[in-house]
Short mmCIF file of C-alpha atoms and ligand atoms in Angstrom, two decimals:
data_model
loop_
_atom_site.label_atom_id
_atom_site.label_comp_id
_atom_site.label_asym_id
_atom_site.label_seq_id
_atom_site.Cartn_x
_atom_site.Cartn_y
_atom_site.Cartn_z
CA MET A 15 -162.98 76.05 145.67
CA LYS A 16 -162.87 72.42 147.09
CA ILE A 17 -162.96 69.77 144.21
CA ALA A 18 -163.13 65.94 144.92
CA VAL A 19 -161.18 64.33 141.90
CA LEU A 20 -162.40 60.90 141.10
CA ALA A 21 -160.41 59.65 138.21
CA GLY A 22 -161.89 56.34 138.26
CA ASP A 23 -160.90 53.36 135.98
CA GLY A 24 -159.78 52.78 132.08
CA ILE A 25 -159.06 56.08 130.59
CA GLY A 26 -160.31 58.01 133.52
CA PRO A 27 -157.18 58.95 135.10
CA GLU A 28 -155.66 59.99 131.82
CA VAL A 29 -158.24 62.46 130.78
CA VAL A 30 -158.91 63.75 134.33
CA ALA A 31 -155.05 64.51 134.53
CA GLN A 32 -155.63 66.99 131.64
CA ALA A 33 -158.53 68.62 133.15
CA VAL A 34 -156.65 69.02 136.31
CA ARG A 35 -153.79 70.84 134.54
CA VAL A 36 -156.20 73.25 132.90
CA LEU A 37 -157.72 73.97 136.22
CA GLU A 38 -154.44 74.38 137.79
CA ALA A 39 -153.54 76.85 135.10
CA LEU A 40 -156.37 79.06 136.01
CA THR A 41 -154.87 79.47 139.33
CA SER A 42 -152.84 82.11 137.94
CA ASP A 43 -156.10 84.38 137.68
CA GLY A 44 -156.47 84.32 141.10
CA MET A 45 -158.65 81.31 141.41
CA LYS A 46 -157.63 78.95 144.10
CA PHE A 47 -158.58 75.13 143.83
CA GLU A 48 -158.07 72.63 146.54
CA MET A 49 -157.93 69.40 144.69
CA GLU A 50 -158.17 66.12 146.48
CA PRO A 51 -158.33 62.54 144.91
CA ALA A 52 -160.24 59.81 146.01
CA LEU A 53 -161.23 56.41 144.97
CA LEU A 54 -164.76 55.31 143.16
CA GLY A 55 -165.48 52.36 140.99
CA GLY A 56 -163.18 49.43 140.02
CA CYS A 57 -160.17 51.10 141.61
CA ALA A 58 -161.92 51.45 144.70
CA VAL A 59 -163.07 47.71 144.88
CA ASP A 60 -159.50 46.83 144.05
CA ALA A 61 -158.03 48.80 147.04
CA THR A 62 -160.83 48.74 149.55
CA GLY A 63 -163.36 46.16 148.43
CA LYS A 64 -166.16 48.62 148.04
CA VAL A 65 -167.37 50.71 145.20
CA PHE A 66 -168.02 53.82 146.99
CA PRO A 67 -165.89 53.72 150.01
CA GLU A 68 -166.74 55.98 153.01
CA ALA A 69 -163.74 58.07 152.72
CA THR A 70 -164.82 59.02 149.15
CA ARG A 71 -168.42 59.50 150.32
CA LYS A 72 -167.00 61.88 153.05
CA LEU A 73 -164.86 63.81 150.73
CA ALA A 74 -167.52 64.16 147.92
CA THR A 75 -170.04 65.60 150.49
CA GLU A 76 -167.41 68.02 151.88
CA ALA A 77 -166.26 69.24 148.45
CA ASP A 78 -168.09 72.00 146.57
CA ALA A 79 -167.77 69.98 143.39
CA VAL A 80 -166.85 66.50 142.08
CA LEU A 81 -164.64 65.85 138.86
CA LEU A 82 -165.21 62.24 137.62
CA GLY A 83 -163.43 60.49 134.94
CA ALA A 84 -165.14 57.05 134.06
CA VAL A 85 -165.72 53.89 136.01
CA GLY A 86 -165.76 50.03 134.82
CA GLY A 87 -163.96 47.48 133.31
CA SER A 88 -164.69 43.85 131.97
CA GLN A 89 -162.71 42.44 134.91
CA TYR A 90 -165.54 43.37 137.04
CA ASP A 91 -168.50 42.26 135.10
CA SER A 92 -168.62 38.87 136.87
CA LEU A 93 -168.57 40.34 140.42
CA PRO A 94 -171.76 40.50 142.43
CA ARG A 95 -173.66 43.44 141.29
CA GLU A 96 -173.00 45.74 144.40
CA GLN A 97 -169.32 45.18 143.71
CA ARG A 98 -169.40 46.49 140.14
CA PRO A 99 -168.13 49.84 139.43
CA GLU A 100 -171.17 51.14 137.83
CA GLN A 101 -172.89 50.81 141.24
CA GLY A 102 -170.43 53.06 142.55
CA LEU A 103 -171.49 55.74 140.13
CA LEU A 104 -175.11 55.29 140.77
CA ALA A 105 -174.45 55.69 144.53
CA ILE A 106 -172.73 58.66 144.40
CA ARG A 107 -175.40 60.39 142.06
CA LYS A 108 -178.03 59.32 144.57
CA ASP A 109 -176.22 60.12 147.54
CA LEU A 110 -175.30 63.62 146.67
CA ASN A 111 -179.12 63.87 145.19
CA LEU A 112 -177.72 65.02 141.86
CA PHE A 113 -181.00 64.48 140.05
CA ALA A 114 -180.33 67.03 137.13
CA ASN A 115 -178.04 65.84 134.37
CA LEU A 116 -177.22 68.39 131.76
CA ARG A 117 -175.59 67.12 128.68
CA PRO A 118 -174.97 69.72 126.06
CA VAL A 119 -174.64 68.43 122.49
CA ALA A 120 -173.02 71.20 120.46
CA LEU A 121 -170.97 70.71 117.31
CA TYR A 122 -167.80 72.51 116.96
CA SER A 123 -167.97 73.46 113.31
CA GLU A 124 -164.44 72.21 112.93
CA LEU A 125 -165.55 68.61 113.44
CA ALA A 126 -168.55 68.96 110.92
CA ASN A 127 -166.74 66.37 108.94
CA ALA A 128 -165.73 64.11 111.77
CA SER A 129 -169.31 63.37 112.41
CA THR A 130 -170.96 60.20 110.42
CA LEU A 131 -173.85 62.59 109.35
CA LYS A 132 -173.78 64.95 106.57
CA PRO A 133 -172.15 68.50 107.62
CA GLU A 134 -175.44 70.19 106.51
CA VAL A 135 -177.49 68.11 108.90
CA ILE A 136 -175.48 69.01 111.88
CA LEU A 137 -173.64 72.32 111.06
CA GLY A 138 -175.00 74.95 113.93
CA LEU A 139 -176.20 72.11 116.01
CA ASP A 140 -176.81 73.16 119.66
CA ILE A 141 -179.01 70.98 122.00
CA LEU A 142 -179.33 70.58 125.79
CA ILE A 143 -180.17 67.22 126.80
CA ILE A 144 -181.49 67.28 130.49
CA ARG A 145 -181.57 63.87 131.99
CA GLU A 146 -183.48 62.94 135.08
CA LEU A 147 -180.54 61.07 137.17
CA THR A 148 -181.67 59.80 140.39
CA GLY A 149 -184.91 57.74 139.58
CA ASP A 150 -186.61 55.73 137.03
CA ILE A 151 -185.74 52.07 136.28
CA TYR A 152 -182.22 52.61 137.42
CA PHE A 153 -183.48 52.76 141.14
CA GLY A 154 -186.79 51.42 141.09
CA GLU A 155 -187.89 48.43 143.41
CA PRO A 156 -188.54 45.57 143.21
CA ARG A 157 -185.72 44.44 140.97
CA GLY A 158 -183.99 41.29 140.45
CA ILE A 159 -183.72 37.83 138.88
CA LYS A 160 -186.00 35.05 140.40
CA TRP A 161 -186.95 31.73 139.90
CA HIS A 162 -190.69 31.60 138.59
CA ASP A 163 -192.34 28.04 138.13
CA ASP A 164 -189.13 26.15 136.52
CA GLN A 165 -187.49 29.30 134.89
CA ARG A 166 -185.66 32.39 135.73
CA VAL A 167 -187.65 35.72 135.18
CA GLY A 168 -185.50 39.12 135.24
CA PHE A 169 -187.47 42.16 136.41
CA ASN A 170 -187.02 45.99 137.24
CA THR A 171 -189.39 48.68 137.97
CA MET A 172 -189.83 51.88 135.99
CA ILE A 173 -191.01 54.26 138.57
CA TYR A 174 -191.35 58.13 139.00
CA SER A 175 -193.10 60.19 141.66
CA GLU A 176 -194.76 63.45 140.46
CA SER A 177 -192.30 65.34 142.74
CA GLU A 178 -189.39 63.94 140.87
CA ILE A 179 -190.98 64.83 137.48
CA ARG A 180 -191.76 68.43 138.88
CA ARG A 181 -188.20 69.21 139.96
CA ILE A 182 -186.64 68.21 136.76
CA ALA A 183 -189.37 69.79 134.67
CA HIS A 184 -188.51 73.20 136.38
CA ILE A 185 -184.92 72.95 135.73
CA ALA A 186 -185.77 72.09 132.00
CA PHE A 187 -188.10 74.95 131.60
CA GLN A 188 -185.70 77.24 133.26
CA ALA A 189 -182.87 76.14 130.87
CA ALA A 190 -185.14 76.70 127.85
CA GLN A 191 -185.87 80.14 129.06
CA LYS A 192 -182.21 80.93 128.90
CA ARG A 193 -181.77 79.37 125.43
CA ASN A 194 -184.31 79.36 122.58
CA GLN A 195 -187.41 78.85 124.61
CA LYS A 196 -188.21 75.63 123.07
CA LEU A 197 -188.57 72.49 125.38
CA CYS A 198 -189.14 68.79 124.14
CA SER A 199 -190.19 66.22 126.43
CA VAL A 200 -189.59 62.74 125.65
CA ASP A 201 -191.69 59.88 126.93
CA LYS A 202 -193.31 56.64 125.97
CA MET A 203 -196.72 57.53 127.14
CA ASN A 204 -198.53 55.46 124.36
CA VAL A 205 -197.42 52.33 126.26
CA LEU A 206 -196.14 53.19 129.62
CA GLU A 207 -198.13 54.37 132.62
CA CYS A 208 -195.07 55.81 134.32
CA THR A 209 -194.35 58.01 131.37
CA GLN A 210 -197.99 59.11 130.97
CA LEU A 211 -197.54 60.49 134.40
CA TRP A 212 -194.37 62.30 133.10
CA HIS A 213 -196.23 63.65 130.09
CA ASP A 214 -199.16 64.85 132.19
CA VAL A 215 -196.97 66.32 135.01
CA VAL A 216 -194.80 68.31 132.35
CA ILE A 217 -198.02 69.75 130.88
CA GLU A 218 -199.13 71.09 134.35
CA ILE A 219 -195.76 72.72 135.02
CA ALA A 220 -195.74 74.11 131.65
CA LYS A 221 -198.43 76.76 132.86
CA GLU A 222 -195.85 78.40 134.94
CA TYR A 223 -193.81 78.99 131.82
CA PRO A 224 -195.93 80.56 129.00
CA ASP A 225 -192.70 81.84 127.44
CA VAL A 226 -191.41 78.25 126.59
CA GLU A 227 -192.87 76.46 123.63
CA LEU A 228 -193.46 72.62 124.81
CA SER A 229 -193.71 69.71 122.71
CA HIS A 230 -193.58 66.11 123.27
CA MET A 231 -192.15 63.21 121.44
CA LEU A 232 -192.24 59.58 122.02
CA VAL A 233 -188.67 58.19 122.75
CA ASP A 234 -188.48 56.04 119.63
CA ASN A 235 -189.47 58.88 117.34
CA ALA A 236 -186.96 61.06 119.23
CA ALA A 237 -184.24 58.60 118.56
CA MET A 238 -185.09 58.80 114.71
CA GLN A 239 -185.55 62.70 114.67
CA LEU A 240 -182.33 63.05 116.41
CA ILE A 241 -180.59 61.55 113.07
CA ARG A 242 -183.14 63.00 110.73
CA ASN A 243 -183.28 66.63 111.72
CA PRO A 244 -181.26 67.21 115.03
CA LYS A 245 -181.38 70.95 114.50
CA GLN A 246 -185.20 70.82 115.44
CA PHE A 247 -184.22 70.48 119.17
CA ASP A 248 -183.34 73.21 121.70
CA VAL A 249 -183.84 71.76 125.13
CA ILE A 250 -184.92 68.07 125.45
CA VAL A 251 -186.08 66.52 128.94
CA THR A 252 -186.48 63.10 129.59
CA GLY A 253 -186.20 60.20 132.19
CA ASN A 254 -183.03 58.41 133.37
CA MET A 255 -182.94 55.46 131.00
CA PHE A 256 -184.20 57.36 127.99
CA GLY A 257 -181.77 60.04 128.61
CA ASP A 258 -178.92 57.55 128.78
CA ILE A 259 -179.53 56.34 125.46
CA LEU A 260 -180.44 59.33 123.58
CA SER A 261 -177.31 61.28 124.99
CA ASP A 262 -175.07 58.39 123.54
CA GLU A 263 -176.82 58.63 120.30
CA ALA A 264 -176.68 62.34 120.08
CA SER A 265 -172.83 62.55 121.07
CA MET A 266 -172.07 61.18 117.66
CA LEU A 267 -173.73 64.32 115.95
CA THR A 268 -170.71 65.95 117.42
CA GLY A 269 -168.17 63.60 115.81
CA SER A 270 -167.27 61.62 118.73
CA ILE A 271 -168.36 60.51 122.18
CA GLY A 272 -165.11 61.98 123.38
CA MET A 273 -166.50 65.53 122.96
CA LEU A 274 -169.61 65.39 125.41
CA PRO A 275 -169.35 66.88 128.99
CA SER A 276 -171.90 66.79 131.72
CA ALA A 277 -173.22 68.33 134.91
CA SER A 278 -175.00 66.47 137.42
CA LEU A 279 -176.65 68.89 139.74
CA ASN A 280 -178.55 69.02 142.91
CA ASP A 281 -180.91 71.71 144.03
CA LYS A 282 -178.06 73.68 145.58
CA SER A 283 -175.70 73.81 142.51
CA LYS A 284 -173.57 71.30 143.90
CA GLY A 285 -172.22 69.44 141.16
CA LEU A 286 -170.55 66.23 139.65
CA TYR A 287 -168.97 66.85 136.34
CA GLU A 288 -168.12 64.02 134.12
CA PRO A 289 -167.51 63.28 130.43
CA ILE A 290 -170.55 61.16 129.09
CA HIS A 291 -168.37 58.44 127.72
CA GLY A 292 -167.17 55.37 129.68
CA SER A 293 -163.81 54.00 130.68
CA ALA A 294 -162.81 52.59 127.44
CA PRO A 295 -160.54 49.75 128.84
CA ASP A 296 -159.41 48.85 125.26
CA ILE A 297 -157.57 52.16 124.72
CA ALA A 298 -156.57 52.80 128.51
CA GLY A 299 -152.98 53.51 129.36
CA LYS A 300 -152.07 54.23 125.69
CA ASP A 301 -152.19 58.10 126.02
CA VAL A 302 -154.63 58.06 122.94
CA ALA A 303 -158.09 58.93 124.33
CA ASN A 304 -159.65 62.31 124.03
CA PRO A 305 -159.53 64.65 126.99
CA LEU A 306 -161.84 67.45 125.61
CA ALA A 307 -165.22 65.98 127.31
CA THR A 308 -163.32 66.10 130.66
CA VAL A 309 -161.80 69.41 129.96
CA LEU A 310 -165.20 71.00 129.08
CA SER A 311 -166.78 69.31 132.07
CA ALA A 312 -164.29 71.33 134.15
CA ALA A 313 -165.58 74.42 132.28
CA MET A 314 -169.07 73.30 133.21
CA MET A 315 -167.90 73.05 136.68
CA LEU A 316 -166.72 76.59 136.78
CA ARG A 317 -170.05 77.60 135.39
CA TYR A 318 -172.54 75.89 137.38
CA THR A 319 -171.01 75.34 140.84
CA PHE A 320 -168.38 78.32 141.09
CA ASN A 321 -170.28 80.90 138.77
CA GLN A 322 -167.15 81.71 136.98
CA GLU A 323 -168.67 82.27 133.51
CA ALA A 324 -165.53 84.18 132.23
CA ALA A 325 -163.08 81.36 133.23
CA ALA A 326 -165.71 78.53 131.62
CA VAL A 327 -165.70 80.50 128.39
CA ARG A 328 -161.93 80.79 128.34
CA ILE A 329 -161.70 76.97 128.56
CA GLU A 330 -164.26 76.43 125.83
CA SER A 331 -162.59 79.03 123.51
CA SER A 332 -159.19 77.26 124.03
CA VAL A 333 -160.85 73.82 123.00
CA LYS A 334 -162.14 75.56 120.01
CA LYS A 335 -158.95 76.98 119.26
CA VAL A 336 -156.91 73.93 119.39
CA LEU A 337 -159.45 72.30 117.03
CA THR A 338 -159.29 75.20 114.66
CA GLU A 339 -155.32 74.66 114.81
CA GLY A 340 -156.04 71.16 113.72
CA TYR A 341 -155.13 69.04 116.75
CA ARG A 342 -156.91 65.94 116.93
CA THR A 343 -157.05 62.91 119.05
CA SER A 344 -157.63 59.43 116.94
CA ASP A 345 -161.48 59.59 117.80
CA ILE A 346 -161.85 62.64 115.68
CA TYR A 347 -158.86 62.52 113.54
CA GLN A 348 -159.13 63.31 109.74
CA PRO A 349 -156.58 63.21 107.21
CA GLY A 350 -154.40 66.56 107.00
CA MET A 351 -155.00 67.06 110.74
CA LYS A 352 -152.36 66.86 113.72
CA GLU A 353 -152.94 63.62 115.38
CA VAL A 354 -151.93 64.11 119.25
CA GLY A 355 -152.26 61.90 122.43
CA THR A 356 -154.26 62.68 125.45
CA ARG A 357 -151.34 64.49 127.23
CA GLU A 358 -150.30 66.63 123.98
CA MET A 359 -153.90 67.56 123.40
CA GLY A 360 -153.63 68.99 127.19
CA ASP A 361 -150.37 70.89 126.26
CA ALA A 362 -152.24 72.37 123.43
CA ILE A 363 -155.00 73.69 125.49
CA LEU A 364 -152.70 75.11 128.08
CA MET A 365 -150.72 77.01 125.18
CA ASN A 366 -154.08 78.67 124.21
CA LEU A 367 -155.12 79.31 127.67
C1 IPM B 14 -173.48 57.40 131.57
C2 IPM B 14 -173.05 55.92 131.93
C3 IPM B 14 -173.77 55.22 133.16
C4 IPM B 14 -175.39 55.49 133.33
C5 IPM B 14 -173.13 53.96 133.53
C6 IPM B 14 -171.67 53.83 133.63
C7 IPM B 14 -173.83 53.25 134.82
O1 IPM B 14 -173.56 55.16 130.79
O2 IPM B 14 -173.26 58.05 132.57
O3 IPM B 14 -174.43 57.46 130.87
O4 IPM B 14 -176.07 54.45 132.70
O5 IPM B 14 -175.90 56.30 133.73
MG1 MG B 15 -174.53 56.33 129.20
#
């Protein structure tokens, strides 16, 4: 099992190190991982001048899966756009055709009081957000900032082809079939033509999945419903930009954005696995970041790319166990719990593995 390890920037290397230790610990179960590091994002710009160097592209293409930390840092924000770390992330997603981004939003009951929402609103929460990842306004052309008359105008293009909508809709309906057979498609069809097409195509695809109950929600309402009554949702499917925003919002239902893993898949179960959080430069290098989202991303890798369900469950159970035992990084800390750093949290997981 060949894994490209792209630790990236900020807290990326610290959280990825813990996920790597967890994977290595599984080697004793007869699994064998070949893990090779490469540069992506700001660290790649510093070392090579490129956000997504050719060597990284080659390794990521050859590997079965990619484990990623995070990219970005304020020192890069004034560089030309093509040299900004985020472009490296977008480029690798596009290059590997990772159009299906799965972001499970499940609450560990131990963290019910760590969320800013009331426990009764979130206890039992288990949502899967499916975000389309290689289209939409993120990649649409034309884009830019231009002079028009005597002032600058900024513009981007929100665009989806029906084939792009169809393939993500199939993924979403099939995911719903394996869960509680409920799919909510989120759009803004009351204003945007692009998402009217999204809405219409999802309805067409629904005919192939009569066992799944399909509903539609406008994105502004969805943002509100996620806070009002998040347990009404089973699977949510939406476009790239709405999915970006709603998944950050939803992460807080679980107590911290430091808890949410993700899988970005192509049509052949090749995957890139990363926490949904960013590089958090303010806490980088301090050994305080929560590594659980990255560790849980490694579990998703075992499940989706390597078909090792039992090993994935073992990691997830260990995470549950350390939370039951009271280990908390500062983002999910509550009085009476044992506050630990990034590496100590890794130690606790290894103990339970
Ligand atoms: C995410 C991130 C990225 C995105 C950024 C870092 C480019 O916010 O994975 O959600 O917008 O997709
Ligand atoms: Mg985001």
